[in-house]
Coordinates of C-alpha atoms and ligand atoms in Angstrom, one line a residue:
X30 CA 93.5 97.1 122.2
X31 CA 92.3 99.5 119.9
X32 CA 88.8 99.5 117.6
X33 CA 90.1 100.4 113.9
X34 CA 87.8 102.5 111.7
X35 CA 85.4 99.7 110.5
X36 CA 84.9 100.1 106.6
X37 CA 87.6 99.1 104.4
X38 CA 87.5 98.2 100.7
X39 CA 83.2 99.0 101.0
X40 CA 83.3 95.5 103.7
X41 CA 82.9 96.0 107.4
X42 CA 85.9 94.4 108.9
X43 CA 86.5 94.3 113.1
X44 CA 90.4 95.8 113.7
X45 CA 92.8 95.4 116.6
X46 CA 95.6 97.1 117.4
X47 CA 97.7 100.1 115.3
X48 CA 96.6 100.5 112.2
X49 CA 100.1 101.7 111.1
X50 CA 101.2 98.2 111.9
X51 CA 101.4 95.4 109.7
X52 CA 98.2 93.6 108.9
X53 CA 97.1 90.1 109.5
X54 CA 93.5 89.4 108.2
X55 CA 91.5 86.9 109.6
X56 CA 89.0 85.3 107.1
X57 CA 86.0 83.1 107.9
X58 CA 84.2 83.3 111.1
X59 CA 86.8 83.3 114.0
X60 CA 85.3 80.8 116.5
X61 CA 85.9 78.1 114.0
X62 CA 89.6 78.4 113.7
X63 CA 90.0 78.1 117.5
X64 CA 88.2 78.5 120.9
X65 CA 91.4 80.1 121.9
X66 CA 91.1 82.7 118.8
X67 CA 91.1 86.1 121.1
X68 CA 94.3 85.0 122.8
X69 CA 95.9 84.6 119.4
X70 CA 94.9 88.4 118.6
X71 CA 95.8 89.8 121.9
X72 CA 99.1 87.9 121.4
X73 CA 99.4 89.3 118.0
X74 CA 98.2 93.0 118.6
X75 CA 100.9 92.9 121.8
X76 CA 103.7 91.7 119.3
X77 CA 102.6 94.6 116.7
X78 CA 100.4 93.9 114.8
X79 CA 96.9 95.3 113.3
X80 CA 94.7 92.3 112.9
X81 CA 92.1 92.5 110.5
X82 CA 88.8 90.1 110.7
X83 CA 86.6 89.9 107.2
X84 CA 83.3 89.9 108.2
X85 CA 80.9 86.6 106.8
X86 CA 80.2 86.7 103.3
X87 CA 77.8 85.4 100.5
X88 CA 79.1 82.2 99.1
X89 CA 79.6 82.9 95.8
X90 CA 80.8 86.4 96.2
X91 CA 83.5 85.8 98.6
X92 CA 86.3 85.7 96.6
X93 CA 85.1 89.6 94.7
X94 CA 84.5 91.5 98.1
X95 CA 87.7 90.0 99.6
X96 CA 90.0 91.0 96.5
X97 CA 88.0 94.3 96.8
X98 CA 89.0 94.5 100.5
X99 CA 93.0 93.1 100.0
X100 CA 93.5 96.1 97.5
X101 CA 92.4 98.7 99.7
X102 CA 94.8 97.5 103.0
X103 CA 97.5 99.8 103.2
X104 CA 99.9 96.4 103.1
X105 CA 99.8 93.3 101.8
X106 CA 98.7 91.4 104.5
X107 CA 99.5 88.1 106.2
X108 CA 95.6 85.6 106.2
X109 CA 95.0 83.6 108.4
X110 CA 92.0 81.4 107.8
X111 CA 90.6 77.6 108.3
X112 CA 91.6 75.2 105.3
X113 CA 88.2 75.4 104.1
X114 CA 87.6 78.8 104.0
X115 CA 90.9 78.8 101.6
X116 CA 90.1 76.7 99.6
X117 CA 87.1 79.1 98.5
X118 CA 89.0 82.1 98.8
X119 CA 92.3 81.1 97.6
X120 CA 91.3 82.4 93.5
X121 CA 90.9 86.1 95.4
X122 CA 94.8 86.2 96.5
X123 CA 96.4 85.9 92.8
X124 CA 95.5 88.5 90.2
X125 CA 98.5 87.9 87.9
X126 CA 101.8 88.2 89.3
X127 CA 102.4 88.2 93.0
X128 CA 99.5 87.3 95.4
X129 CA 98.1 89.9 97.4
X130 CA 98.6 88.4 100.8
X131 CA 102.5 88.4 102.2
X132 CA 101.9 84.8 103.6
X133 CA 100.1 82.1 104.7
X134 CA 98.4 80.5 108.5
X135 CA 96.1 78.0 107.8
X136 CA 94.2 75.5 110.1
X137 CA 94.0 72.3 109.6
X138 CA 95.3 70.8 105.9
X139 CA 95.9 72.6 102.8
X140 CA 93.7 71.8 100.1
X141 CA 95.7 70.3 97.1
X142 CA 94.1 72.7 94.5
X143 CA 94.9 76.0 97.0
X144 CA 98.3 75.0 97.4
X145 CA 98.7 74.9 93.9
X146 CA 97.8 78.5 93.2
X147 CA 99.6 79.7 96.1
X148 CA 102.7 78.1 95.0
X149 CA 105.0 80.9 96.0
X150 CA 103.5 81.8 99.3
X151 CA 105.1 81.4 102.6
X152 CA 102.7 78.7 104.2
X153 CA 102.3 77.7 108.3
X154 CA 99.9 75.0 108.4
X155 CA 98.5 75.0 111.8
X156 CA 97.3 71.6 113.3
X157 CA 98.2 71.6 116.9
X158 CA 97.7 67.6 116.9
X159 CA 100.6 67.1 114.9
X160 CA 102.8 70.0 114.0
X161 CA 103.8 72.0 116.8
X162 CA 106.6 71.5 118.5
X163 CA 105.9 69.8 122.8
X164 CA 104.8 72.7 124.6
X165 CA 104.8 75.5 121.7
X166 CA 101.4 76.9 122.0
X167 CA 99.3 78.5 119.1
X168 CA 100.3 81.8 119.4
X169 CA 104.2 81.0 119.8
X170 CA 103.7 79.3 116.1
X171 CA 101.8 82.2 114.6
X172 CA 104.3 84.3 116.2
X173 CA 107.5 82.8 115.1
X174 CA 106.3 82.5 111.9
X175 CA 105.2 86.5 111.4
X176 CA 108.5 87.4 112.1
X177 CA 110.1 85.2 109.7
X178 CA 108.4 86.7 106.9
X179 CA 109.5 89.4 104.7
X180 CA 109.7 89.5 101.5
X181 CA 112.0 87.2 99.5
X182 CA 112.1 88.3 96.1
X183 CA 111.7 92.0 94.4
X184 CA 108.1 92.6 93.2
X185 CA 107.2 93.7 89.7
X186 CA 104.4 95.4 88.1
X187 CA 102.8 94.3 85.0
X188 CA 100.6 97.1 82.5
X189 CA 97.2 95.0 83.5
X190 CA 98.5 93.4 86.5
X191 CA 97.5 94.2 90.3
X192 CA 96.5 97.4 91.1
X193 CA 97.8 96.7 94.7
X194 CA 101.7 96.1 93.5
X195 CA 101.3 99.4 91.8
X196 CA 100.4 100.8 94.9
X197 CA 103.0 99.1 96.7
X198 CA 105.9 100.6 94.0
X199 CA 104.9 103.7 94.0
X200 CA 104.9 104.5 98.2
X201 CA 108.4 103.6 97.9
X202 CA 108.7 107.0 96.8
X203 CA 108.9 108.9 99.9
X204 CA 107.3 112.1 100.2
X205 CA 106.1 114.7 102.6
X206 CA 102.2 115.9 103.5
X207 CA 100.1 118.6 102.3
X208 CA 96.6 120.3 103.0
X209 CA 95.5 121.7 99.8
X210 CA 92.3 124.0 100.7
X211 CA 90.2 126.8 99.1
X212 CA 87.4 128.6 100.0
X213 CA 84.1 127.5 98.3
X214 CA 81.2 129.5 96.8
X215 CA 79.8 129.9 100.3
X216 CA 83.3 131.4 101.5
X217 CA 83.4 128.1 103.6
X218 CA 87.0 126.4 104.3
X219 CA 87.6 122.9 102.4
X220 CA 90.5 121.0 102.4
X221 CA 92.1 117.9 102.1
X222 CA 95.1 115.7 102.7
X223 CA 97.4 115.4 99.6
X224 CA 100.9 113.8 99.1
X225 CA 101.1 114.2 95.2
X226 CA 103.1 117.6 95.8
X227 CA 105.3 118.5 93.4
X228 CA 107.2 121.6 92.4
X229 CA 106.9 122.2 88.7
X230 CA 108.3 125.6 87.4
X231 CA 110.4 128.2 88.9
X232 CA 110.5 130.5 86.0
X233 CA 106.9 131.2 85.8
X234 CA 106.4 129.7 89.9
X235 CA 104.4 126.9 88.9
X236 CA 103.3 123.6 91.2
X237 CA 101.0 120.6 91.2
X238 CA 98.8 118.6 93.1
X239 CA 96.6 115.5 91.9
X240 CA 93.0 115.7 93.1
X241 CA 91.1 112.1 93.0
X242 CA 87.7 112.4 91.0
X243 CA 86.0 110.6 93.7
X244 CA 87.1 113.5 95.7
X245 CA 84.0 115.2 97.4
X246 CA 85.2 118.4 96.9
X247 CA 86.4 118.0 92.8
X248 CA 83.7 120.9 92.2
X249 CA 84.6 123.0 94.6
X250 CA 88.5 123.3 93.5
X251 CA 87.4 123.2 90.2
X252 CA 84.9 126.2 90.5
X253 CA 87.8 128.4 93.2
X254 CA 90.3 129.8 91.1
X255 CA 92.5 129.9 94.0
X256 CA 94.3 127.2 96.4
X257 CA 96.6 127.0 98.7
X258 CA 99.2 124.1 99.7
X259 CA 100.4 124.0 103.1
X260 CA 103.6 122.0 103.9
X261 CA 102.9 119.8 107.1
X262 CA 105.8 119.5 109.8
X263 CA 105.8 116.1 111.9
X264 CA 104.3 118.3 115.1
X265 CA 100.7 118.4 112.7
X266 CA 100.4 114.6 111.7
X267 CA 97.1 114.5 113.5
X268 CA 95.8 117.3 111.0
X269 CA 96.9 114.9 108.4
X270 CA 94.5 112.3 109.6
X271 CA 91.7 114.9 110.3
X272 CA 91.8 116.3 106.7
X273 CA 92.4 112.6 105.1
X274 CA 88.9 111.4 107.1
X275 CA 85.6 112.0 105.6
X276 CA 83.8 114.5 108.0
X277 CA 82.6 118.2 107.5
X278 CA 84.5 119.5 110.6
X279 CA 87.8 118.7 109.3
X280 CA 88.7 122.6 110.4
X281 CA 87.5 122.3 113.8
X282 CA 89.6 123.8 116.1
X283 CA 92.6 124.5 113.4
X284 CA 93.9 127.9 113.3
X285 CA 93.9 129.6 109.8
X286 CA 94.5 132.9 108.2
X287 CA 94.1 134.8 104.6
X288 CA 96.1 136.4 102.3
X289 CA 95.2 137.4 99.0
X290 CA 92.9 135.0 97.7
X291 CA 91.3 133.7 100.9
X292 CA 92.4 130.2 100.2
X293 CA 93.1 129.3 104.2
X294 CA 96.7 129.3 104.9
X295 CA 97.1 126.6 108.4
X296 CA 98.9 128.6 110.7
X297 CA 102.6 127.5 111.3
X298 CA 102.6 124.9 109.1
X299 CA 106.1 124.1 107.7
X300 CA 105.5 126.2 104.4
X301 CA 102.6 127.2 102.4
X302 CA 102.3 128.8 98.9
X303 CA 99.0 130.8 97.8
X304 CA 98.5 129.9 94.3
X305 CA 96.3 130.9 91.6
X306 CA 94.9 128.2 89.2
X307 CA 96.8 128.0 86.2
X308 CA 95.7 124.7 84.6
X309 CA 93.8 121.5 85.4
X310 CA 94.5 118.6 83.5
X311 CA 92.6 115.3 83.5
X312 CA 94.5 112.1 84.0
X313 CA 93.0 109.1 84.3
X314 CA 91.2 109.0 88.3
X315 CA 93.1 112.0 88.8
X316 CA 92.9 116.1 87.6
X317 CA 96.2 117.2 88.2
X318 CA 95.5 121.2 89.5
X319 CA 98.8 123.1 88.5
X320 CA 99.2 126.9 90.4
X321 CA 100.8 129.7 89.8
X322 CA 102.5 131.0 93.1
X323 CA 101.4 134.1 94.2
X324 CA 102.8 133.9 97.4
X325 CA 105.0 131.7 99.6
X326 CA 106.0 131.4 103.5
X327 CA 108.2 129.0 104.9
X328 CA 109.5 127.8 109.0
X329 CA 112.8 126.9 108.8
X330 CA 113.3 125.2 111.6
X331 CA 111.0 122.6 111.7
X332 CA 111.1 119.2 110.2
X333 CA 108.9 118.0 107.6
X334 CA 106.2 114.8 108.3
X335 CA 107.1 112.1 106.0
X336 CA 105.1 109.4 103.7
X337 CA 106.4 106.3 102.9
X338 CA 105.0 102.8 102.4
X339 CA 101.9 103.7 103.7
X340 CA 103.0 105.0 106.9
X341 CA 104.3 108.5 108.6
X342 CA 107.8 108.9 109.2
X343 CA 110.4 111.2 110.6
X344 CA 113.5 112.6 108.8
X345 CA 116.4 110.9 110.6
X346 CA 119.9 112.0 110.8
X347 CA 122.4 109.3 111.6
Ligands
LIG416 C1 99.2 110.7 103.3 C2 98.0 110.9 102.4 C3 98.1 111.4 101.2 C4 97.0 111.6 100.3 N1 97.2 112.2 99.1 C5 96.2 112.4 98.3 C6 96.3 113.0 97.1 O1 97.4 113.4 96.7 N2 95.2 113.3 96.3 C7 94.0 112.9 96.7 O2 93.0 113.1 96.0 N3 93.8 112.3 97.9 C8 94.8 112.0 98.7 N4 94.7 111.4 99.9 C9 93.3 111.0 100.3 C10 92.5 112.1 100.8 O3 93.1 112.9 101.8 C11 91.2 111.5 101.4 O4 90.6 110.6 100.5 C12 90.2 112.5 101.8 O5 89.2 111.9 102.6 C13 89.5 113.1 100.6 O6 88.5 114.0 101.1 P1 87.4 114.7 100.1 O7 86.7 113.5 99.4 O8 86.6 115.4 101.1 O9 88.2 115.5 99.2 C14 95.7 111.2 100.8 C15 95.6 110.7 102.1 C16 96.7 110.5 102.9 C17 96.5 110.0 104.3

């Protein structure tokens, strides 16, 4: 078992197993659902998946911090949590529109009022006096029902609905993987994983990237007039995760050159393109940096590292 990085959504949750793998989030203090509680994670962590537990929070607050902390999990996740800890929580799993969470384990019996809100939701009520079938144990139950579960209906987006569905939509637009990086005023590297690539212009050479304002390095991009956008192939996925985490040593150990502009170009990546700033446009969280091309380099026989849903893929060729 595996500790996951511990902040997510600004909450400190406890993680097990792959965090590529779907999520199961365990709300409400752990010990209370069942003495056999670890056994239910090793058995779900061993049947691949990356459970999730929400740490204790204010009464009153709970539902906030837990809708804060469902947005930011790359998938909508499966809760599991004690009838009574629903019952508080249940108003954080529906925004408008679908609920946040893919489904349903609760202990013990489901609130009338909780039911009600989570109508649509794929439930297992776990009360191992009466439910289970002889000899099934917890963990079969939980188990089973996981793998049951996918999603019955298409999903839809609503202008003021969920940010999460959004979210959800829009990885279903595969893409590849980029580090955009510059130098900054100090001639120091900076860089950044970015998967809002897109070519724009051939005739002039122009391309984009979308740059988050909360972006630690907004300034610096917006100060360099240069950048540079290196193509990633599936061989550099762990630079994706280095220069996607927030630490200062993100080129540590990464080989880099120059070539006009000093914006670093990552050696042997699948293609890069030196740019010069052309425009920056502001768009909503975003600035959208458009380049000019100044110069381009390309591998051709390498395949690209893919996005989609949330996770890295391969190309595959049936
Ligand atoms: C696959 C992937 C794609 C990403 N795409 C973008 C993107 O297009 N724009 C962006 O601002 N952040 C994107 N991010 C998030 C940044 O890499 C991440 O927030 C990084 O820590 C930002 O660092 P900074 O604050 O030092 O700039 C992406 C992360 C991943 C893993």
């Amino acid at each position: 078992m595996t500790i996951s990085p511990p902040r997510i959504g600004g909450l400190d949750v406890q993680g097990w197993g792959d965090p590529e793998d779907p999520v199961v989030l365990m709300i409400g203090p752990p010990e209370r659902l069942s003495p056999g509680w670890r056994q239910w994670v090793r058995a779900m962590v061993e049947a691949g998946r990356h459970v999730l537990i929400a740490p204790v929070l204010e009464p009153g607050e709970e539902a906030a911090a837990l809708r804060g902390l469902l947005i930011d999990i790359s998938s909508r996740p499966a809760i599991l949590c004690s009838a009574e800890t629903l019952a508080r929580v249940a108003p954080a799993l529906v925004v408008t529109g679908p609920a946040l969470a893919s489904c349903l384990i609760v202990v013990g019996d489901t609130p009338g009022e909780a039911a009600a809100i989570l109508d649509n939701l794929p439930l297992l009520t776990l009360d191992p006096a009466a439910l289970h079938e002889p000899g099934e144990t917890d963990e079969a139950a939980i188990l089973g029902f996981l793998e049951r579960q996918a999603p019955r209906e298409a999903l839809y987006y609503q202008s003021g609905s969920d940010p999460r569905t959004l979210r959800d939509a829009l990885g279903c637009f595969a893409t590849g993987v980029t580090v955009v990086t510059t130098l900054d005023e100090t001639g120091q590297p900076v860089g950044l994983t970015a998967n809002s690539f897109s070519s724009v212009s051939l005739d002039p050479p122009l391309i984009l990237f979308c740059l988050a304002r909360s972006s630690s390095n907004l300034e610096r991009f917006q100060r360099a007039e240069h950048f540079a956008i290196n193509v990633l192939h599936i061989g550099q996925q762990p630079m994706s995760g280095a220069f996607a985490r927030s630490t200062a040593e993100r080129f540590d150990g990464v080989a880099w050159e120059t070539w006009e502009t000093g914006a670093p170009i990552l050696s042997g990546s699948l293609a890069s393109f030196e740019c010069a700033t052309h425009q920056v446009v502001e768009a909503g969280d975003h600035l959208v940096f458009i380049g000019r091309v100044t110069r381009a380099r390309f591998e051709p026989r390498r395949d690209p590292l893919l996005y989609f849903r949330g996770r890295y893929r391969r190309l595959h060729f049936a």
